[in-house]
Short mmCIF file of C-alpha atoms in Angstrom, two decimals:
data_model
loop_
_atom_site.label_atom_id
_atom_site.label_comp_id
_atom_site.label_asym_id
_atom_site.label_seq_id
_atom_site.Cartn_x
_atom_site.Cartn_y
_atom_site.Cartn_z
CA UNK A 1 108.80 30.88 108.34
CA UNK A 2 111.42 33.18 107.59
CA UNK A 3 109.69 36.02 108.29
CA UNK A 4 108.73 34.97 111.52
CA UNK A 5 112.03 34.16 112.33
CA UNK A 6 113.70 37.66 111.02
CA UNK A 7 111.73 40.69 109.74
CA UNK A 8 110.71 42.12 113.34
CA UNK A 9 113.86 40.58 115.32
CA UNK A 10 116.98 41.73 112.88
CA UNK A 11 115.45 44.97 111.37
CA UNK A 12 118.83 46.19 111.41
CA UNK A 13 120.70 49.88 109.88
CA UNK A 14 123.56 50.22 108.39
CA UNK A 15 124.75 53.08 111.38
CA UNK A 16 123.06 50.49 113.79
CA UNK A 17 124.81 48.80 117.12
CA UNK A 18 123.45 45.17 118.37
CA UNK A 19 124.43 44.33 121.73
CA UNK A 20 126.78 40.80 123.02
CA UNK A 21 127.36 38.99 119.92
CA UNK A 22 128.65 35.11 119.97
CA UNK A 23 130.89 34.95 117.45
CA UNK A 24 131.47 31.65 115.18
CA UNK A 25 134.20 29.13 116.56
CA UNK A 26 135.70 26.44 114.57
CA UNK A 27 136.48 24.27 117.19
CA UNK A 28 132.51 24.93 118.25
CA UNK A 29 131.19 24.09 114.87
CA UNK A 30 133.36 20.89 114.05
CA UNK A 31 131.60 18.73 116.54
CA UNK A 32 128.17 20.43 115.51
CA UNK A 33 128.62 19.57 111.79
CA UNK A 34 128.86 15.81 112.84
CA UNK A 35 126.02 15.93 114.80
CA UNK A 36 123.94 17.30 111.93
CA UNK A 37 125.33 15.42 109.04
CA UNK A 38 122.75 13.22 108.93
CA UNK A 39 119.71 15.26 109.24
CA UNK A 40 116.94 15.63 106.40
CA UNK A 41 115.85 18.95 104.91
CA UNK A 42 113.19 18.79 107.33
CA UNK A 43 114.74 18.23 110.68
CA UNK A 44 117.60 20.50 109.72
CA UNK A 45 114.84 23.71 109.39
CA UNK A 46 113.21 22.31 112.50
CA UNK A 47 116.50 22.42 114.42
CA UNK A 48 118.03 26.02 112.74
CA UNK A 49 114.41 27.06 113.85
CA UNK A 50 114.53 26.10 117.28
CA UNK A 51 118.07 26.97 117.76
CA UNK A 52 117.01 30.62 116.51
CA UNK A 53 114.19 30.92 118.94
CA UNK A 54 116.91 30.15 121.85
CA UNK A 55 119.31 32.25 120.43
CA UNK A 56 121.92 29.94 120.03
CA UNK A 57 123.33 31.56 116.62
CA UNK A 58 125.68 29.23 115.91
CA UNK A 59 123.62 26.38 115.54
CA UNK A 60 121.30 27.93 113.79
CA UNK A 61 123.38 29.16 110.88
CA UNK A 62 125.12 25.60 111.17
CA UNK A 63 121.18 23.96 110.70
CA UNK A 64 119.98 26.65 107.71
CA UNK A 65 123.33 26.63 105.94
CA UNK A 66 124.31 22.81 106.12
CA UNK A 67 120.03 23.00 104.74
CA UNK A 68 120.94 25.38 102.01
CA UNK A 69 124.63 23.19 100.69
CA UNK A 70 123.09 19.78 101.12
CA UNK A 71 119.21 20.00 99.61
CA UNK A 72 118.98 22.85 97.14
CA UNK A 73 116.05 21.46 95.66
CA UNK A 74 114.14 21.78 99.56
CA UNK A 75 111.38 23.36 99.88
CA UNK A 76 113.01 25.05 102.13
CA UNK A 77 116.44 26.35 100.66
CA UNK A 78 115.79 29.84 99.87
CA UNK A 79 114.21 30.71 103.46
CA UNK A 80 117.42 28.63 105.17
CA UNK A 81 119.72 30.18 102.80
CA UNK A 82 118.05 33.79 103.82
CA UNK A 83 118.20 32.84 107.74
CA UNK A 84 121.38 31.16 107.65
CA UNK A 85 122.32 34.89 106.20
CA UNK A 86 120.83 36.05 109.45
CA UNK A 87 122.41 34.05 112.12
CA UNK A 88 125.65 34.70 110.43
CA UNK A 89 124.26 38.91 110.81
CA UNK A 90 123.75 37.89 114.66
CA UNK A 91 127.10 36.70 115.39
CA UNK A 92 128.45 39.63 113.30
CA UNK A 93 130.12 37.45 110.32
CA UNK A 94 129.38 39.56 107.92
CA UNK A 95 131.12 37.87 105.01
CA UNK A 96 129.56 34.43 105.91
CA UNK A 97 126.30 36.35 105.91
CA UNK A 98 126.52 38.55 102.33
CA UNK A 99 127.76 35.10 100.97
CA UNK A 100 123.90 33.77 102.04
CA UNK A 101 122.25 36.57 101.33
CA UNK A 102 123.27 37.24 97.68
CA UNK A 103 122.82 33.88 96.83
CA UNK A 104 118.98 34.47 97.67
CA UNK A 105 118.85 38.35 95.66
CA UNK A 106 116.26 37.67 92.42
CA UNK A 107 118.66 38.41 89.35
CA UNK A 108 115.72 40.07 88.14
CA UNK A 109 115.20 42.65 90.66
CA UNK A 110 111.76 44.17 90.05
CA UNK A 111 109.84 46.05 92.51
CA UNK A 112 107.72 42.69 92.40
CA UNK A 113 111.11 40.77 94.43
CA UNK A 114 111.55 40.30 98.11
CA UNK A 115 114.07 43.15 98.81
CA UNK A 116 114.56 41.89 102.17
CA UNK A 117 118.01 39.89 100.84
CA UNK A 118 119.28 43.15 99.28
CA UNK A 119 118.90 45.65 102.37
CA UNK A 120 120.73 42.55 104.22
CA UNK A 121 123.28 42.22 101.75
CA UNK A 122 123.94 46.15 101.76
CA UNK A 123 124.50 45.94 105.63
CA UNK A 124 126.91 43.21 105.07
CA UNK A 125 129.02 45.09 102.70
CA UNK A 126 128.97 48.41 105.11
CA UNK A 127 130.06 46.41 107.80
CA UNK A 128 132.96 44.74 105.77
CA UNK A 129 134.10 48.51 104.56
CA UNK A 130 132.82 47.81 100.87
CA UNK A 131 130.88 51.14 100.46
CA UNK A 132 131.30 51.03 96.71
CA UNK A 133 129.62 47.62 95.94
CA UNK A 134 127.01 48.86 98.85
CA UNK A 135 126.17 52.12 96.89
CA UNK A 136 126.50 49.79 93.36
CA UNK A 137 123.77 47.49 94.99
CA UNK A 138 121.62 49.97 95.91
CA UNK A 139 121.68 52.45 93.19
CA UNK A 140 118.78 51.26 91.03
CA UNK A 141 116.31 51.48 94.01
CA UNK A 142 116.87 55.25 94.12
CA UNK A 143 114.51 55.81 91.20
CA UNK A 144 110.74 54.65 89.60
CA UNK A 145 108.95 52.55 89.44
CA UNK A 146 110.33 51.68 93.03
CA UNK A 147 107.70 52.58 95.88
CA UNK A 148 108.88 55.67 97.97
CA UNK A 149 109.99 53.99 101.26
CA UNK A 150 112.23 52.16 99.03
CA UNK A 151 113.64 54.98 97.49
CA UNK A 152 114.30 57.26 100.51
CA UNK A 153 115.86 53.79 102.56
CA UNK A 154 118.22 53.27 99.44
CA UNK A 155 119.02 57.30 99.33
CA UNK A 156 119.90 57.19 102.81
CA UNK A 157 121.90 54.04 103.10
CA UNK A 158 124.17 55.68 99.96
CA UNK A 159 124.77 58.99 101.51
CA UNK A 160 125.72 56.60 104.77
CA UNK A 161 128.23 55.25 102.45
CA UNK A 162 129.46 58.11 101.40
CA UNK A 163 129.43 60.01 104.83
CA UNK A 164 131.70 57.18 105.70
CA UNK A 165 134.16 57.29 102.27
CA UNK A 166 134.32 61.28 103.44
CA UNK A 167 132.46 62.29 100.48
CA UNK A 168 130.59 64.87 102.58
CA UNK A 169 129.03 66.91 99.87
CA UNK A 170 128.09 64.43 97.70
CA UNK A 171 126.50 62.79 100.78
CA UNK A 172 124.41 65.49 101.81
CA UNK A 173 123.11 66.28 98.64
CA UNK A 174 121.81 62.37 98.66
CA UNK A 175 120.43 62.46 102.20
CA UNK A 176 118.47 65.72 101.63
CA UNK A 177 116.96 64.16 98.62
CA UNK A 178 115.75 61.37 100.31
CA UNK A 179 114.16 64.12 103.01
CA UNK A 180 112.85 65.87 99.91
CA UNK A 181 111.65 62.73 98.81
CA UNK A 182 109.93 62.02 102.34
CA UNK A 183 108.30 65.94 103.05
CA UNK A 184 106.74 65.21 99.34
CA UNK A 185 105.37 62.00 99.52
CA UNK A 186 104.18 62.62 103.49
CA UNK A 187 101.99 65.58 102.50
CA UNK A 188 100.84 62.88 99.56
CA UNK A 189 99.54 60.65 102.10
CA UNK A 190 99.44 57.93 99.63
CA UNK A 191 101.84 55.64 101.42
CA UNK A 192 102.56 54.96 104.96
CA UNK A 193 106.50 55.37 105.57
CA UNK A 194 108.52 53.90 108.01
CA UNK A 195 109.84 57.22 109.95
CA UNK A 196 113.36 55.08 110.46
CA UNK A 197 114.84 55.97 107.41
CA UNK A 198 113.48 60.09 106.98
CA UNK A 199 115.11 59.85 110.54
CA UNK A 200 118.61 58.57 110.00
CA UNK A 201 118.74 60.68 106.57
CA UNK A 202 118.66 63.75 109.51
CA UNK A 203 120.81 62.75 111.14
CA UNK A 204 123.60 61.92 109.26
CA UNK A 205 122.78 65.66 107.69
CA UNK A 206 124.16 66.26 111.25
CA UNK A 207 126.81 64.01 111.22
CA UNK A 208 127.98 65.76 108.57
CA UNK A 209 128.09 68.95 110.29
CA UNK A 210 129.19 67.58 113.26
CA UNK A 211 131.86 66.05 110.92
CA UNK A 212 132.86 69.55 109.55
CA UNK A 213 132.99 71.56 113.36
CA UNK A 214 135.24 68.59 114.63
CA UNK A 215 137.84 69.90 111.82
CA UNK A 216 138.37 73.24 112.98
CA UNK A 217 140.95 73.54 115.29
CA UNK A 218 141.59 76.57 117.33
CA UNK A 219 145.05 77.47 117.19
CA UNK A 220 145.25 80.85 115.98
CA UNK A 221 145.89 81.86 120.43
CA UNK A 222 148.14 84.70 120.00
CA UNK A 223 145.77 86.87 117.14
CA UNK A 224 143.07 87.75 119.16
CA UNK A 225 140.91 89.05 115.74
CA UNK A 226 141.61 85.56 113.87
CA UNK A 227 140.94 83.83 116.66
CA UNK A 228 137.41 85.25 117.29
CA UNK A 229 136.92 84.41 113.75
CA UNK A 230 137.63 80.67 114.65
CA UNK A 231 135.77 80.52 117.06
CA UNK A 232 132.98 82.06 115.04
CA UNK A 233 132.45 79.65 112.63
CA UNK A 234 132.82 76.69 114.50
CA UNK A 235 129.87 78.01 116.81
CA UNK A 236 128.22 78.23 113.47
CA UNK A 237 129.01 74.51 112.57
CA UNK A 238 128.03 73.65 116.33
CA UNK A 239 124.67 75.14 115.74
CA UNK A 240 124.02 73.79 112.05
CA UNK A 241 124.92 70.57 113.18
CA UNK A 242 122.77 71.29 116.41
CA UNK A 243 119.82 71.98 113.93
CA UNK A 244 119.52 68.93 111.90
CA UNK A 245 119.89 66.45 115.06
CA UNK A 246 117.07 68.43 116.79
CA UNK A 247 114.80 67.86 113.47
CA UNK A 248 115.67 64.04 113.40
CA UNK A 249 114.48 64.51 117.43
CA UNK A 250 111.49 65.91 116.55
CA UNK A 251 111.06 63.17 113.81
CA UNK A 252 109.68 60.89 116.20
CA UNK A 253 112.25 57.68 115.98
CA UNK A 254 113.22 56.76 119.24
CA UNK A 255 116.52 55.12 117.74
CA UNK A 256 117.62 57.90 115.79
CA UNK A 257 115.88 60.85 118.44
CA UNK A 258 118.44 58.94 121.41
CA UNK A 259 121.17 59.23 118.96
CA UNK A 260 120.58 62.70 117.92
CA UNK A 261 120.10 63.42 121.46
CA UNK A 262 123.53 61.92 122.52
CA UNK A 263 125.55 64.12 119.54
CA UNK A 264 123.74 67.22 120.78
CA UNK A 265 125.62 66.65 123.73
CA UNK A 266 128.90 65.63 122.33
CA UNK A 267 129.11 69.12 120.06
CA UNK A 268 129.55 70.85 123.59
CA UNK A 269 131.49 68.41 125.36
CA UNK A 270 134.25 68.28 121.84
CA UNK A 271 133.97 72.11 121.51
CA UNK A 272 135.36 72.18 125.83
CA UNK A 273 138.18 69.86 125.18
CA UNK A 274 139.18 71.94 122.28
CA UNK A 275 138.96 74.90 124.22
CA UNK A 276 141.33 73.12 126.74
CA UNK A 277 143.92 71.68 125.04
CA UNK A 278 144.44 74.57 123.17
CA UNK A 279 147.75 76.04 123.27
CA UNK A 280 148.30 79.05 125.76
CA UNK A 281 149.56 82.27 123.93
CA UNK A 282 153.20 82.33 123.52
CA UNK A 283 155.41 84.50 126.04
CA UNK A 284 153.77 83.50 129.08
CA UNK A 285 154.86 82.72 131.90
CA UNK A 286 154.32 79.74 134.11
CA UNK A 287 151.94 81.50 136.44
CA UNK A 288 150.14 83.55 133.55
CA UNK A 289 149.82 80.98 131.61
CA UNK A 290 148.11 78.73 135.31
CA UNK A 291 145.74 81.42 135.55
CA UNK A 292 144.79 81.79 131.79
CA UNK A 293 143.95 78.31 131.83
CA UNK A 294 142.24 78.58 134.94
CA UNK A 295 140.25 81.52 133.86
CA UNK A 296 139.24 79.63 130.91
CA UNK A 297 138.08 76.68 132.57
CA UNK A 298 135.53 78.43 134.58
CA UNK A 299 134.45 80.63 131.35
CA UNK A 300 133.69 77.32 129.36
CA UNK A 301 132.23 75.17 132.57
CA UNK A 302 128.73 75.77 130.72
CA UNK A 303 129.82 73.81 128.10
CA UNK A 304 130.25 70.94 130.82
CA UNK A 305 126.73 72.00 132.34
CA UNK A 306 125.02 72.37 129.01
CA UNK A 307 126.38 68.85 128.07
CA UNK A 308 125.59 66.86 131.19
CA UNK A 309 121.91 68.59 130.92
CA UNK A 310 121.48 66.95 127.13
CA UNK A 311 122.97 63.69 128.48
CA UNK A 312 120.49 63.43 131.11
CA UNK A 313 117.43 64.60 129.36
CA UNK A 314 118.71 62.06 126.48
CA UNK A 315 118.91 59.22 129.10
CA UNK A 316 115.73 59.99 130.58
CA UNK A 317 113.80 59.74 127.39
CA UNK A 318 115.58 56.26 126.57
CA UNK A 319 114.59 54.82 129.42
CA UNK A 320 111.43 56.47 128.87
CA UNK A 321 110.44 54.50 125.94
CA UNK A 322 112.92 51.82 126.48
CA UNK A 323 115.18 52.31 123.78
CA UNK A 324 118.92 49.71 124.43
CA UNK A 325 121.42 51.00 121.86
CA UNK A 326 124.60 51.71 121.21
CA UNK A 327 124.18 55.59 121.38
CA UNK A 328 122.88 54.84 125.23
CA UNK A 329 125.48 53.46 126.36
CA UNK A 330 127.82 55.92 124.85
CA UNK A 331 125.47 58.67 126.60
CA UNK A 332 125.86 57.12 129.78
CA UNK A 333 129.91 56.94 129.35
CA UNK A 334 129.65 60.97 128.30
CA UNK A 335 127.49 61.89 130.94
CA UNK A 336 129.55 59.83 133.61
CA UNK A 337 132.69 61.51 132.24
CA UNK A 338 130.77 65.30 132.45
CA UNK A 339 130.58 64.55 135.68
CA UNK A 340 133.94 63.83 136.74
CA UNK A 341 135.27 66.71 134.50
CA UNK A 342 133.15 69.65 136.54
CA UNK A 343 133.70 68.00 139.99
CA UNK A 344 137.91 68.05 138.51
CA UNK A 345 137.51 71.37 137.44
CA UNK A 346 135.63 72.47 140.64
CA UNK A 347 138.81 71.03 142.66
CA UNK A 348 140.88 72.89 140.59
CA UNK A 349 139.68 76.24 141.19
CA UNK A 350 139.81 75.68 144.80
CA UNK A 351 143.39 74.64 144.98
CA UNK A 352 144.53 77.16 142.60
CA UNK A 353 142.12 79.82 144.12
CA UNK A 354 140.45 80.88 141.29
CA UNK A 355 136.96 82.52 141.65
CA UNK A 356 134.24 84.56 139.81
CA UNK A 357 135.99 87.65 140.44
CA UNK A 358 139.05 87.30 139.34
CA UNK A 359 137.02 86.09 135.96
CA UNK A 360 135.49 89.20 136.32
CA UNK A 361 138.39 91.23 136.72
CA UNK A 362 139.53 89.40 134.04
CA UNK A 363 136.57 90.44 131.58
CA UNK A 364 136.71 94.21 132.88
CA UNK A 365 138.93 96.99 130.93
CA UNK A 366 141.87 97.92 132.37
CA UNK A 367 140.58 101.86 133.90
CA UNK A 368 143.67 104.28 133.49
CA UNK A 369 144.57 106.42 136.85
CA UNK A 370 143.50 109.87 137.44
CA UNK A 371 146.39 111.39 136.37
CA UNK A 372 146.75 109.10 133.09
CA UNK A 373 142.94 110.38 131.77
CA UNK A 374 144.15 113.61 131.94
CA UNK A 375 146.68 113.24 129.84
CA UNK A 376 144.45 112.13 127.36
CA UNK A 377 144.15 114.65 124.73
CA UNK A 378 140.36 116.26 124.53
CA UNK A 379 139.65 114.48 127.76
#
């Protein structure tokens, strides 16, 4: 029963976004825990059961966990205590939920044990910001004699944890081992494994990178040489991080290929604001400093273009296969705002009269006059 109820309906990560949640209300539940108070073990699993298939959350936990207090010798207490766990997950009440889920966990965690209560549990701790007793839960499925899907999910959802304590290295180190892992036991072919995880590893390697290109700031305006040097390595970042979200792409998860897709996009839309709210170079005047900015903003407008063409292609293939995320909606918002930033930009350069040629003038060395080159000694 409680597999019907959860495993395909709730598969959810630990980066992962659900959509309109109803969250619990006391004044809700009061009047719901009097109506219930006098149900059996059996009607109470019959009515958290049909609650669940309506999606009415609230009575559902209230069925499962009034279930799980009242009759723990029921038949039914450790799959009410489990879904109760998951109705809690629905409305996003994450502590109500780890509370149900641990109290389901086998103390004797073998690879024998139904791990479902433990990946649950770990989601309810990331949620709640407790990446240490996240990492602590899922340390001792890294290793044998644990199968290799478990391995690589538990390697992953660490390095998550540790992306988001800001333990970079250490996190990339544990995501490419669980990539490792997968490219070894793939070519194995001994054991089917779910392309989710492999996925997300990838792209939190990109996250990471993404993570390090945000960081670099370009301030160095008025040294030419250091600047260049800026801007070198962040392109470098850009296209690292560019790399590994392009693999997780090519992975084959929709979930994770929409979200790589959407960060592709994002690296050139970030590295264009940067460029624009950088400061001018000192000295300049009020009209220099109009027309370096205006200069600028039509040498970078193929960031805007090269962004908006990601965003739409991303889109596209989300509609595509009908992927509904998180990562599409923020595509959609990026895209939108793409939009509105070239059409600005375009409005801009016609009311301050700024065209390809003076960009081009711009670009071109300054020619000395006749009479300057012949100055020039050995000229």
């Amino acid at each position: 029963m409680r597999k019907s109820l959860c495993c395909a309906a709730l598969l959810v990560a630990l980066a992962g976004c659900a959509g309109t949640q109803v969250r619990p209300d006391e004044a809700t539940l009061d009047p719901l825990q009097a109506e219930i108070a006098s149900f059996n073990d059996e009607e109470l699993f019959a009515c958290g059961t049909a609650a669940w298939q309506a999606q009415d959350y609230v009575r559902a936990a209230a069925c499962f966990a009034r279930l799980g207090d009242a009759f723990p010798q029921s038949r039914h207490w450790h799959d009410a205590m489990f879904n109760a766990g998951a109705a809690y997950e629905a409305m996003e009440a994450w502590q109500l939920a780890l509370d149900r889920y641990r109290a389901v966990i086998d103390p004797q965690l073998s690879p024998a044990s139904d791990l479902e209560p433990v990946w649950r549990a770990a989601t309810a701790l990331y949620h709640l910001d407790r990446y240490d007793e996240a990492m602590a839960l899922l340390q001792p499925l890294t290793a044998a004699p644990w199968g290799a899907q478990d391995r690589i999910r538990a390697m992953t959802h660490i390095g998550v944890c540790k992306v988001e304590m800001g333990d970079l290295g250490q996190a990339e180190i544990d995501l490419r081992n669980a990539l490792s892992l997968y490219r070894k036991e793939s070519e194995k072919a001994e054991e089917r494994i779910n392309d989710y995880w492999p996925a997300q590893a990838q792209f939190f390697v990109g996250e990471i990178y993404r993570l390090h290109f945000e960081a670099v700031q370009l301030k160095a305006v008025d040294d030419t040489e250091k600047l260049g040097q800026e801007l070198e390595y962040k392109a470098q970042l850009l296209l690292s991080a560019q790399g590994h979200y392009l693999r997780a792409i090519r992975m084959g998860n929709v979930h994770w290929g929409t979200a790589a897709g959407q960060r592709v996009g994002g690296l050139y839309e970030t590295l264009y604001d940067q460029m624009m709210t950088a400061p001018v170079p000192e000295g300049m005047e009020e009209s220099e400093a109009q027309l370096y900015r205006g200069l600028l903003r039509r040498k970078v407008r193929v960031l805007v273009q090269k962004a908006i063409s990601i965003y739409e292609r991303t889109l596209s293939t989300a509609e595509r296969v009908g992927v509904q995320s998180g990562f599409v909606a923020q595509t959609q918002a990026s895209l939108d705002r793409m939009k509105q930033v070239l059409l600005a930009d375009a409005a801009r350069d016609e009311a301050e009269g700024i065209t390809d040629e003076d960009l081009e003038r711009k670009e071109s060395p300054p020619q000395p006059a006749p009479d300057e080159r012949a100055q020039v000694p050995g000229a």
